[in-house]
mmCIF file of C-alpha atoms in Angstrom:
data_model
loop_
_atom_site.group_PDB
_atom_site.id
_atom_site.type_symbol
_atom_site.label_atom_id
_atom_site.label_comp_id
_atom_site.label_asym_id
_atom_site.label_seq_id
_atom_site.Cartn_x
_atom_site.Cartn_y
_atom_site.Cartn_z
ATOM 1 C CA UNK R 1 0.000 0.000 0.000
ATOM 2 C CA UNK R 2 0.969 3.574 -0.183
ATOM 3 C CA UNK R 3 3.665 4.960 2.419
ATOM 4 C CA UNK R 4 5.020 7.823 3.311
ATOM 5 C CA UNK R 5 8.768 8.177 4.709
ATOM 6 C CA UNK R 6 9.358 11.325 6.982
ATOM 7 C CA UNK R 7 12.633 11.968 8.476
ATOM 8 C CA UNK R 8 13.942 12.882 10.852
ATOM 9 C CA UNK R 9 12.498 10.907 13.263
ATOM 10 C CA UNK R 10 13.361 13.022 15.914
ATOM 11 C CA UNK R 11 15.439 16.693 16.438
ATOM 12 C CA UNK R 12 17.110 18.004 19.181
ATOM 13 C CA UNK R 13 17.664 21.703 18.669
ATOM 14 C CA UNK R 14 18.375 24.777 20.400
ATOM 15 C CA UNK R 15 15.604 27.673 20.475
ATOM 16 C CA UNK R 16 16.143 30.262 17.171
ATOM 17 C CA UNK R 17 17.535 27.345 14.928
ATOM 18 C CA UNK R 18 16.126 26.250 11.947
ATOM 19 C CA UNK R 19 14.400 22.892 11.386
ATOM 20 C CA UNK R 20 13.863 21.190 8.489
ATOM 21 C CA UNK R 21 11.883 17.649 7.682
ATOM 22 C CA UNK R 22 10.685 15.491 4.787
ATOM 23 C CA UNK R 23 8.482 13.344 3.419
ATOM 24 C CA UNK R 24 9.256 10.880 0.485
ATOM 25 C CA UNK R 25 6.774 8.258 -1.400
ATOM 26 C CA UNK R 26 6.758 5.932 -3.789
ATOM 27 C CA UNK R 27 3.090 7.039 -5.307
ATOM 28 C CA UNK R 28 2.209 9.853 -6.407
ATOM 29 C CA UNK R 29 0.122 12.370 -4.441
ATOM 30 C CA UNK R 30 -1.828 15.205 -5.395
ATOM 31 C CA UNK R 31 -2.332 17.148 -2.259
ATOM 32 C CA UNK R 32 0.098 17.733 0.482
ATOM 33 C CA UNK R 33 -0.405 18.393 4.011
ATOM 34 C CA UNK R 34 1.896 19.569 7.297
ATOM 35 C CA UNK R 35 0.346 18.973 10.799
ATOM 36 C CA UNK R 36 1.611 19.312 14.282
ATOM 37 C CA UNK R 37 0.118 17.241 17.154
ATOM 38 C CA UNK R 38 0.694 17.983 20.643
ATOM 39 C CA UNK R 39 0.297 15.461 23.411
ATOM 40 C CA UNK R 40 -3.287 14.505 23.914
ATOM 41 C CA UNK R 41 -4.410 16.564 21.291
ATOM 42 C CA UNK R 42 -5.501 15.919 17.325
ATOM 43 C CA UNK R 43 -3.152 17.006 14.964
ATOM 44 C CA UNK R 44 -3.683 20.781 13.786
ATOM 45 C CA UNK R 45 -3.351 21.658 9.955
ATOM 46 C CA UNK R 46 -0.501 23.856 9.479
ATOM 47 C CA UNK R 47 -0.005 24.241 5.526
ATOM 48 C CA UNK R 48 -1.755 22.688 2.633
ATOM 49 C CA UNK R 49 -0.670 22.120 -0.504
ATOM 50 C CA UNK R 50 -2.186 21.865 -3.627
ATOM 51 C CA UNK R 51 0.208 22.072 -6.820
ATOM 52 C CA UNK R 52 3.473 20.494 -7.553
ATOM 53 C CA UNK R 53 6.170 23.128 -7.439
ATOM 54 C CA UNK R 54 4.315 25.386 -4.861
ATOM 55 C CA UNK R 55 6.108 26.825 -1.993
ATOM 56 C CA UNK R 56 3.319 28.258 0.620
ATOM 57 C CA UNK R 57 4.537 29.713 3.728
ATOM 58 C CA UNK R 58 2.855 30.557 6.913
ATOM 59 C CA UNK R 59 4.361 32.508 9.335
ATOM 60 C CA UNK R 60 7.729 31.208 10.506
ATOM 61 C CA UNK R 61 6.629 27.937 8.685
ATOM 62 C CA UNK R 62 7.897 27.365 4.708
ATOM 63 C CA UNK R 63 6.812 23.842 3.097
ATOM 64 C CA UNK R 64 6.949 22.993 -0.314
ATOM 65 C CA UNK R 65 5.145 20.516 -2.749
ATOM 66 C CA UNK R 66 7.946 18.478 -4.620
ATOM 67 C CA UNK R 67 8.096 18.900 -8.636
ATOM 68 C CA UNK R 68 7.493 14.882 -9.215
ATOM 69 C CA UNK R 69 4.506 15.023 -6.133
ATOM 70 C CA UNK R 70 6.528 12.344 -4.583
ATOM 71 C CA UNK R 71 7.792 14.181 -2.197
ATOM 72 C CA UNK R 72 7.231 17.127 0.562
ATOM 73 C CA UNK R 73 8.961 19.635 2.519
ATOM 74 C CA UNK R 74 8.750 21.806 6.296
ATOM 75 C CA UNK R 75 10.903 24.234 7.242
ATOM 76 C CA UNK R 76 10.538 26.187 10.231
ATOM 77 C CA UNK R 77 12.616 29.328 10.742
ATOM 78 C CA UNK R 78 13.809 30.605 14.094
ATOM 79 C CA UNK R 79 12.463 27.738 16.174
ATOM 80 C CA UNK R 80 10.556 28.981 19.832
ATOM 81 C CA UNK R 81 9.986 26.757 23.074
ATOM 82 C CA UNK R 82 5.936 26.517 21.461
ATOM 83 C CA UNK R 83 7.055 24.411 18.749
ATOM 84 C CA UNK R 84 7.596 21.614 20.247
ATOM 85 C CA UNK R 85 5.447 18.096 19.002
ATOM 86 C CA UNK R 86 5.088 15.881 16.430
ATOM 87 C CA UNK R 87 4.911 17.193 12.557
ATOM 88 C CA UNK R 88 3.230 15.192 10.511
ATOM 89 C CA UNK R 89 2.982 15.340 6.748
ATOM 90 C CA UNK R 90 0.068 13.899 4.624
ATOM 91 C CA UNK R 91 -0.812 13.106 1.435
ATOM 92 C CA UNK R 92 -3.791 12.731 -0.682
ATOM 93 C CA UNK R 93 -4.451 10.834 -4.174
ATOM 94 C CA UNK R 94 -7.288 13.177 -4.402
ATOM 95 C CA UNK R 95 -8.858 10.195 -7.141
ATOM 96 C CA UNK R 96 -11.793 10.038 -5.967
ATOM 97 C CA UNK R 97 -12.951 6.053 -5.481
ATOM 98 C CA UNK R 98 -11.047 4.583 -2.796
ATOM 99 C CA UNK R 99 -8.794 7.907 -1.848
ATOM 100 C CA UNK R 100 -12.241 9.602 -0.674
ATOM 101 C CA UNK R 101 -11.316 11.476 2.664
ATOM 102 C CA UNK R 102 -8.524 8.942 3.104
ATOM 103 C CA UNK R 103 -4.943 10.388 4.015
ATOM 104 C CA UNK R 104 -1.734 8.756 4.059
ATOM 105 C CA UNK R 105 0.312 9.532 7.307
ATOM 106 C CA UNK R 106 4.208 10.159 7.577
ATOM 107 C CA UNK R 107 5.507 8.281 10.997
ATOM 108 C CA UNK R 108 6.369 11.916 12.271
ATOM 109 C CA UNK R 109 8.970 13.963 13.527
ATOM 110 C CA UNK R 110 9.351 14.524 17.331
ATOM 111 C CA UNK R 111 10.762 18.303 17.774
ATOM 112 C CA UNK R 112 12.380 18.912 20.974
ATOM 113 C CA UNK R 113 13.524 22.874 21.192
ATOM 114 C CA UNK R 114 16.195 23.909 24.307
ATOM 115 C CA UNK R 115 15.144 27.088 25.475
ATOM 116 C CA UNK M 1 -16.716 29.051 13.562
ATOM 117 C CA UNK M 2 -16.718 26.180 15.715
ATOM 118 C CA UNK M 3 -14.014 23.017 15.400
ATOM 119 C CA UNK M 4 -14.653 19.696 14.923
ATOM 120 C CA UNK M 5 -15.906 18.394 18.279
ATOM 121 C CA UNK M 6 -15.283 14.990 19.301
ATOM 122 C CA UNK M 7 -17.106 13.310 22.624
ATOM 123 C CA UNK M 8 -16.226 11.948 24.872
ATOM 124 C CA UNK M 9 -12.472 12.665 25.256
ATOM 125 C CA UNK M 10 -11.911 10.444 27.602
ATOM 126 C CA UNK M 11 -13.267 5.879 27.833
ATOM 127 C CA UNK M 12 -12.390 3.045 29.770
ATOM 128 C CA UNK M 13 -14.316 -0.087 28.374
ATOM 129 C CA UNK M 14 -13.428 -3.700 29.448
ATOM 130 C CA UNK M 15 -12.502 -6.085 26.752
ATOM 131 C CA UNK M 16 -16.225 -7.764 25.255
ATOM 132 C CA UNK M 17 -18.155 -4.344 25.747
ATOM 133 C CA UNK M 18 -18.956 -1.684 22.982
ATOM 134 C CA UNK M 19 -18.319 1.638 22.660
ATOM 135 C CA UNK M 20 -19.583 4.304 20.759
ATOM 136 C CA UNK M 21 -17.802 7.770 19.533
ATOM 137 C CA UNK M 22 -19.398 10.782 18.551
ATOM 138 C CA UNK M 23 -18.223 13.317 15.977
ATOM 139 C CA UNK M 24 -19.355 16.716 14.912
ATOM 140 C CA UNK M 25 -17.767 18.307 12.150
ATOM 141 C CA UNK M 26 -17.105 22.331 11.139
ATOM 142 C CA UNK M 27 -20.804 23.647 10.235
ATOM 143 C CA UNK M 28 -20.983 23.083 6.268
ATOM 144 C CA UNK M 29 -18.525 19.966 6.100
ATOM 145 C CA UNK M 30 -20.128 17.329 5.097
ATOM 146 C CA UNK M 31 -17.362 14.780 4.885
ATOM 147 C CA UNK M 32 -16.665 12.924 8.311
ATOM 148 C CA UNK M 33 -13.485 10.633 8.221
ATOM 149 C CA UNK M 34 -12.046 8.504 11.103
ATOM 150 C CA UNK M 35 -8.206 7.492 12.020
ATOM 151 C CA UNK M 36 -7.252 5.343 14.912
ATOM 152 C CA UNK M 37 -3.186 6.338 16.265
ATOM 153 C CA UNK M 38 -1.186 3.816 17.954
ATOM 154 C CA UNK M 39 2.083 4.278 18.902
ATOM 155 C CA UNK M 40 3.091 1.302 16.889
ATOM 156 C CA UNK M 41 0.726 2.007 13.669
ATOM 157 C CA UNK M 42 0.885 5.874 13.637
ATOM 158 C CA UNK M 43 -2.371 7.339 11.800
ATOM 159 C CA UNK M 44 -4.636 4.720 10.121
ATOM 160 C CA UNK M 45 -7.787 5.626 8.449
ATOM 161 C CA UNK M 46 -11.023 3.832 9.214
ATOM 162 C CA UNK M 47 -13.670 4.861 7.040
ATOM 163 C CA UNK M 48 -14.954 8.018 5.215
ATOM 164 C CA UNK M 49 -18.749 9.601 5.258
ATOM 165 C CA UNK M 50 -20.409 11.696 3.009
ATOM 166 C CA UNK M 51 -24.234 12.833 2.931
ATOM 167 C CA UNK M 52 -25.222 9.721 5.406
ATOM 168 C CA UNK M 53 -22.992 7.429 2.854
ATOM 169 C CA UNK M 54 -19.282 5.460 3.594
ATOM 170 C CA UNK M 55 -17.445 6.856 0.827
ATOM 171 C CA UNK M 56 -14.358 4.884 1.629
ATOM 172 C CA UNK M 57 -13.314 2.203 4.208
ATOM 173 C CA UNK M 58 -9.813 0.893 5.302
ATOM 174 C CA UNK M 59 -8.542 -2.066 6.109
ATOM 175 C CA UNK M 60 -10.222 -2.663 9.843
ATOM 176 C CA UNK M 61 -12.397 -5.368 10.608
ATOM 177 C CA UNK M 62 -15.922 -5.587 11.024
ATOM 178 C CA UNK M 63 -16.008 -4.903 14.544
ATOM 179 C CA UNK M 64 -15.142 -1.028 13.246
ATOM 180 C CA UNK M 65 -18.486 0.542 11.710
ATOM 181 C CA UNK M 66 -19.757 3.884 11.512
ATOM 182 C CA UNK M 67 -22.146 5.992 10.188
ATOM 183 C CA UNK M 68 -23.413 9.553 9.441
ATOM 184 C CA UNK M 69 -26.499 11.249 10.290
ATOM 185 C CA UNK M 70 -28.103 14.162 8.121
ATOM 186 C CA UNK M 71 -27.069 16.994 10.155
ATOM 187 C CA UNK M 72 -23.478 15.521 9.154
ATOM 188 C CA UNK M 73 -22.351 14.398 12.792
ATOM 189 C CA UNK M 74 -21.124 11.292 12.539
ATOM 190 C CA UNK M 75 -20.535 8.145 15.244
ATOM 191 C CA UNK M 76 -18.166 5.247 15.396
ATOM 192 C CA UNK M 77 -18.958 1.852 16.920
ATOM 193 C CA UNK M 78 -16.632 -0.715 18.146
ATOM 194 C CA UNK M 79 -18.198 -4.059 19.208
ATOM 195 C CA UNK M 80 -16.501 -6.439 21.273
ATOM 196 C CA UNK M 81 -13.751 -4.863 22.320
ATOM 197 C CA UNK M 82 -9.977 -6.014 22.794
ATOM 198 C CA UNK M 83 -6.826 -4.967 24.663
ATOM 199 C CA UNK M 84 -5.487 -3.564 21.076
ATOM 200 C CA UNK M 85 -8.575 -1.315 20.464
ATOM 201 C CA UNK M 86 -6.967 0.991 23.086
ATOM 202 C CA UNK M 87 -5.942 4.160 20.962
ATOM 203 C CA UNK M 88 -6.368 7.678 20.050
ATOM 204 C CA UNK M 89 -9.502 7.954 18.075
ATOM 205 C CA UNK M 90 -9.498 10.696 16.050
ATOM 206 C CA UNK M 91 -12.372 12.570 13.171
ATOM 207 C CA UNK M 92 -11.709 15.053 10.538
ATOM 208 C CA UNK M 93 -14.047 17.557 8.811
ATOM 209 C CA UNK M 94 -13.713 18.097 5.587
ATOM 210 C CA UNK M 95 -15.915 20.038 2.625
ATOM 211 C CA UNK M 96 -16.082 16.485 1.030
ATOM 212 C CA UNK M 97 -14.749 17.610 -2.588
ATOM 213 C CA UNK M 98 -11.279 17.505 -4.014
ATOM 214 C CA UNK M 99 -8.374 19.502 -3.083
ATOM 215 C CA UNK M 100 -10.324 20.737 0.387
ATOM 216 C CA UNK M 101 -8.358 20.561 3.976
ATOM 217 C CA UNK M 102 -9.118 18.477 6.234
ATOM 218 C CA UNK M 103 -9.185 19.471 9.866
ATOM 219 C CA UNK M 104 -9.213 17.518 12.769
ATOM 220 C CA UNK M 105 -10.586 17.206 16.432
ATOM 221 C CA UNK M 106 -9.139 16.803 19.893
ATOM 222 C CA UNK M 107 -9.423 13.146 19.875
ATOM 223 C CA UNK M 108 -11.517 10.069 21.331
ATOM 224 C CA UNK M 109 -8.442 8.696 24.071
ATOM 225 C CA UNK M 110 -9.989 4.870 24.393
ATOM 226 C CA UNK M 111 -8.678 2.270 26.602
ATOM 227 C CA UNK M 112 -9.852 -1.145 27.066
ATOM 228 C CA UNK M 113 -9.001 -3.269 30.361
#
């Protein structure tokens, strides 16, 4: 079945570095989507996108939809205590059929920021 | 605009009962999909709702059903529970068309004894 490989697993990183994760598959997708889920809590939609080639940023948060839609990108600039959790990235066949309101996970990455 | 709104948060079942989930998505979604998260699994989708229909189903067994009501809410049964049902049980809201985000609530925490 379709799978999605996000790395790192896990960073370690002082407060007002960057950070930067991935996601990688072996299908195509035609929607991407970053979330961050903190303990307890569902995950919370950070940046969706749509077309291959796009770069959408949102706030301190850049991600960008890879040119063969295999693949995904999160940067976040000048990391803060608050951004600690679990980014998750997401896909979506958008086909219609068997893809209907059916997303395809990343494993996450755990983000631990040193004040 | 109100969230997606998941009750109850919290469930302790013993292993044999039932349990039922409730789901109300953002006013004007009419999509309803549910994802169980395990440490082990991660996030694995259930099934899918739209306009009182399953859309889409994954691969769960039949204990795992569902449905949708016409106000769009949505509820999850599990029958006969067991020790690995315990998991986050989680809904997303969603327009229902393509290219539309999908947003989710706080969470169902379940945990069978």
């Amino acid at each position: 079945g379709q799978q999605l490989n996000q790395s790192p697993q896990s960073m370690f990183i002082q407060e007002g570095e960057d950070v930067s994760m991935n996601c990688t598959s072996s299908s195509i997708f035609n929607t991407w989507l970053w979330y961050k889920q903190d303990p307890g809590e569902g995950p919370v939609l950070l940046i969706a996108l749509y077309k291959a080639g796009e770069l959408t940023s949102n706030g301190r948060l850049t991600a960008q939809f890879g040119i063969t839609r295999k693949d995904s990108f999160l940067n976040i600039s000048a990391s803060i205590p608050s951004d600690v959790g679990i980014y998750f990235c997401a896909g979506d066949t958008n086909a219609g059929g068997t893809s209907y309101g059916k997303l395809t996970f990343g494993q996450g990455t755990i983000l631990t920021v040193h004040p | 605009k109100a969230g997606v709104t998941q009750t109850p948060r919290y469930l302790i079942k013993t292993r044999g009962q039932q349990v039922t989930l409730s789901c109300s998505p953002i006013s004007g979604h009419r999509s309803v999909s549910w994802y169980q998260q395990t440490p082990g699994q991660g996030l694995q989708f259930l099934f899918e709702y739209f306009s009182e229909t399953q859309r889409n189903k994954g691969n769960f067994p039949g204990r795992f059903s569902g449905r949708q009501f016409s106000n769009s809410r949505s509820e999850m049964n599990v029958s006969t529970l067991e020790l690995g049902d315990s998991a986050l049980y989680l809904c997303a809201s969603n327009q229902g068309w393509v290219n539309t985000e999908a947003f989710f609530g706080q969470g169902t925490r379940l945990t069978v004894v």
